[in-house]
Amino acid sequence: MEKRVYIINGSGGAGKDTVCEIAARQYRVWNISSITPIVRIAKAAGWDGVKTSASRRLLARLKEVFTEYNDLSFTYCMQQLAAFRQSDAEILFVHIREPQEIERFRQAAGKDCYTLLVRRPAQGAWGNHADDGVENYQYDAVLCNDGTLQQLEARVSSLLGHIGNQ
């Protein structure tokens, strides 16, 4: 299998991490998030790690500030992409929320980079632009997480078997 990069997105609780865990049963997976360096900063400032609407707004705002200041999240993702390309992993999942950042990373990553939205029906708004704007991008694939875990496993397996192998 050729190395593939999937930019994965979805509202909080949609099942993105579960999709990555399912993929890791069949492939050697590397799973990163553009918010990781921001989470480290928030924890150093006293955030307890609990994701609430308020803390999600905090993380979104911090990411905005650090993107303007030194492009921290993008730089982190590019470093991780370079390390992935040198590793024996087959799939890199990159969690990115903001449509403009999705497109920027996709362009930088080049071919074999695909976008995936995980959607779970009946989810409400989180009150921040990063979470609430996940639908504002034209994804290569949408994975609907609206059934059992077994159904999701079958959907993930089918999707990964098709996307990138066309």
Coordinates of C-alpha atoms in Angstrom, one line a residue:
M1 CA 0.0 0.0 0.0
E2 CA 1.2 3.5 -0.8
K3 CA 1.3 6.0 2.0
R4 CA -1.9 8.0 2.2
V5 CA -2.8 11.1 4.2
Y6 CA -6.4 11.8 5.3
I7 CA -7.4 15.1 6.7
I8 CA -10.2 14.1 9.0
N9 CA -12.8 16.4 10.4
G10 CA -16.2 16.4 12.1
S11 CA -17.9 18.0 15.0
G12 CA -17.0 17.0 18.6
G13 CA -18.2 13.6 19.3
A14 CA -18.8 12.6 15.7
G15 CA -16.5 9.6 16.0
K16 CA -13.2 10.8 14.3
D17 CA -11.0 9.0 16.9
T18 CA -13.1 5.8 16.6
V19 CA -12.6 5.9 12.8
C20 CA -8.8 6.2 13.3
E21 CA -8.9 3.3 15.8
I22 CA -10.8 1.1 13.4
A23 CA -8.4 1.9 10.6
A24 CA -5.5 1.0 12.9
R25 CA -6.8 -2.6 13.0
Q26 CA -6.1 -3.0 9.3
Y27 CA -3.3 -0.5 8.6
R28 CA -0.3 1.0 10.3
V29 CA -1.8 4.4 11.3
W30 CA -0.3 7.6 12.5
N31 CA -2.9 9.9 14.1
I32 CA -2.2 13.6 14.8
S33 CA -4.1 16.7 15.4
S34 CA -3.4 20.3 14.5
I35 CA -4.6 21.4 17.9
T36 CA -1.9 19.3 19.8
P37 CA 0.6 22.2 20.3
I38 CA -2.3 24.5 21.3
V39 CA -3.5 21.9 23.9
R40 CA -0.1 21.9 25.4
I41 CA -0.1 25.7 25.8
A42 CA -3.7 25.6 27.3
K43 CA -2.7 23.0 29.8
A44 CA 0.4 25.0 30.8
A45 CA -2.0 27.9 31.4
G46 CA -4.2 25.8 33.7
W47 CA -6.7 24.1 31.4
D48 CA -7.8 20.8 32.9
G49 CA -8.2 19.0 29.6
V50 CA -12.0 18.7 29.9
K51 CA -13.7 19.6 26.6
T52 CA -16.6 21.9 27.2
S53 CA -18.1 24.5 25.0
A54 CA -16.1 27.1 26.8
S55 CA -12.8 25.2 26.5
R56 CA -13.4 24.4 22.8
R57 CA -13.8 28.2 22.2
L58 CA -10.6 28.8 24.2
L59 CA -8.7 26.3 22.0
A60 CA -10.2 27.7 18.8
R61 CA -9.2 31.2 19.8
L62 CA -5.7 30.2 20.9
K63 CA -5.2 28.4 17.6
E64 CA -6.2 31.6 15.7
V65 CA -3.8 33.7 17.7
F66 CA -0.9 31.2 17.3
T67 CA -1.6 30.9 13.6
E68 CA -1.2 34.6 13.2
Y69 CA 1.8 34.8 15.5
N70 CA 4.0 31.9 14.3
D71 CA 1.9 29.4 12.4
L72 CA 2.4 26.9 15.2
S73 CA -0.2 24.3 14.2
F74 CA 0.6 24.3 10.5
T75 CA 4.3 24.0 11.3
Y76 CA 3.6 21.1 13.7
C77 CA 1.5 19.3 11.1
M78 CA 4.2 19.7 8.4
Q79 CA 6.9 18.3 10.8
Q80 CA 4.6 15.4 11.6
L81 CA 4.0 14.8 7.8
A82 CA 7.7 14.7 7.2
A83 CA 8.2 12.2 10.0
F84 CA 5.3 10.1 8.7
R85 CA 6.9 9.9 5.3
Q86 CA 10.1 8.5 6.8
S87 CA 8.2 6.0 9.0
D88 CA 6.7 2.6 8.2
A89 CA 3.2 3.8 8.8
E90 CA 0.7 3.5 5.9
I91 CA -1.9 6.1 6.8
L92 CA -1.6 9.5 8.4
F93 CA -4.8 11.0 9.8
V94 CA -4.5 14.7 10.4
H95 CA -7.3 16.3 12.4
I96 CA -7.9 19.8 11.2
R97 CA -11.1 21.8 11.7
E98 CA -10.8 25.1 9.8
P99 CA -11.6 24.9 6.1
Q100 CA -8.8 27.3 5.1
E101 CA -6.3 25.3 7.1
I102 CA -7.6 22.0 5.6
E103 CA -7.0 23.3 2.1
R104 CA -3.6 24.8 3.0
F105 CA -2.4 21.5 4.4
R106 CA -3.9 19.5 1.6
Q107 CA -2.0 21.7 -1.0
A108 CA 1.2 21.3 1.0
A109 CA 0.9 17.6 1.4
G110 CA 0.4 17.0 -2.3
K111 CA -1.1 14.0 -4.0
D112 CA -2.3 11.1 -2.0
C113 CA -3.9 13.5 0.5
Y114 CA -7.7 13.2 0.9
T115 CA -10.3 14.9 3.0
L116 CA -12.8 13.0 5.1
L117 CA -15.8 14.4 7.1
V118 CA -17.2 12.2 9.8
R119 CA -20.8 13.1 10.4
R120 CA -23.1 12.1 13.2
P121 CA -26.7 13.2 13.0
A122 CA -28.5 15.2 15.7
Q123 CA -25.4 17.0 17.0
G124 CA -25.8 20.5 18.2
A125 CA -23.6 23.6 17.9
W126 CA -20.6 24.0 20.1
G127 CA -20.4 27.8 19.9
N128 CA -17.1 28.3 18.1
H129 CA -16.2 28.7 14.5
A130 CA -13.9 25.7 14.3
D131 CA -16.4 23.1 15.5
D132 CA -19.5 24.8 14.0
G133 CA -17.9 25.3 10.6
V134 CA -16.9 21.7 9.8
E135 CA -19.5 21.4 7.0
N136 CA -18.0 24.4 5.2
Y137 CA -15.6 22.4 3.0
Q138 CA -16.0 20.2 0.0
Y139 CA -14.7 16.9 1.3
D140 CA -13.5 13.9 -0.8
A141 CA -15.7 11.6 1.3
V142 CA -18.3 11.8 4.0
L143 CA -18.6 9.0 6.5
C144 CA -22.0 8.9 8.3
N145 CA -21.7 7.5 11.8
D146 CA -25.4 6.8 12.4
G147 CA -25.5 3.1 13.2
T148 CA -23.8 0.5 15.3
L149 CA -20.1 0.1 15.8
Q150 CA -20.1 -2.9 13.5
Q151 CA -21.7 -0.8 10.7
L152 CA -19.1 1.9 11.3
E153 CA -16.3 -0.6 11.0
A154 CA -17.7 -1.9 7.7
R155 CA -18.0 1.7 6.4
V156 CA -14.5 2.6 7.4
S157 CA -13.0 -0.5 5.8
S158 CA -14.9 0.0 2.6
L159 CA -14.0 3.7 2.5
L160 CA -10.3 3.2 3.0
G161 CA -10.3 0.4 0.5
H162 CA -11.7 2.7 -2.1
I163 CA -10.5 6.3 -1.5
G164 CA -7.0 6.6 -2.8
N165 CA -7.2 3.4 -4.8
Q166 CA -9.3 4.8 -7.7

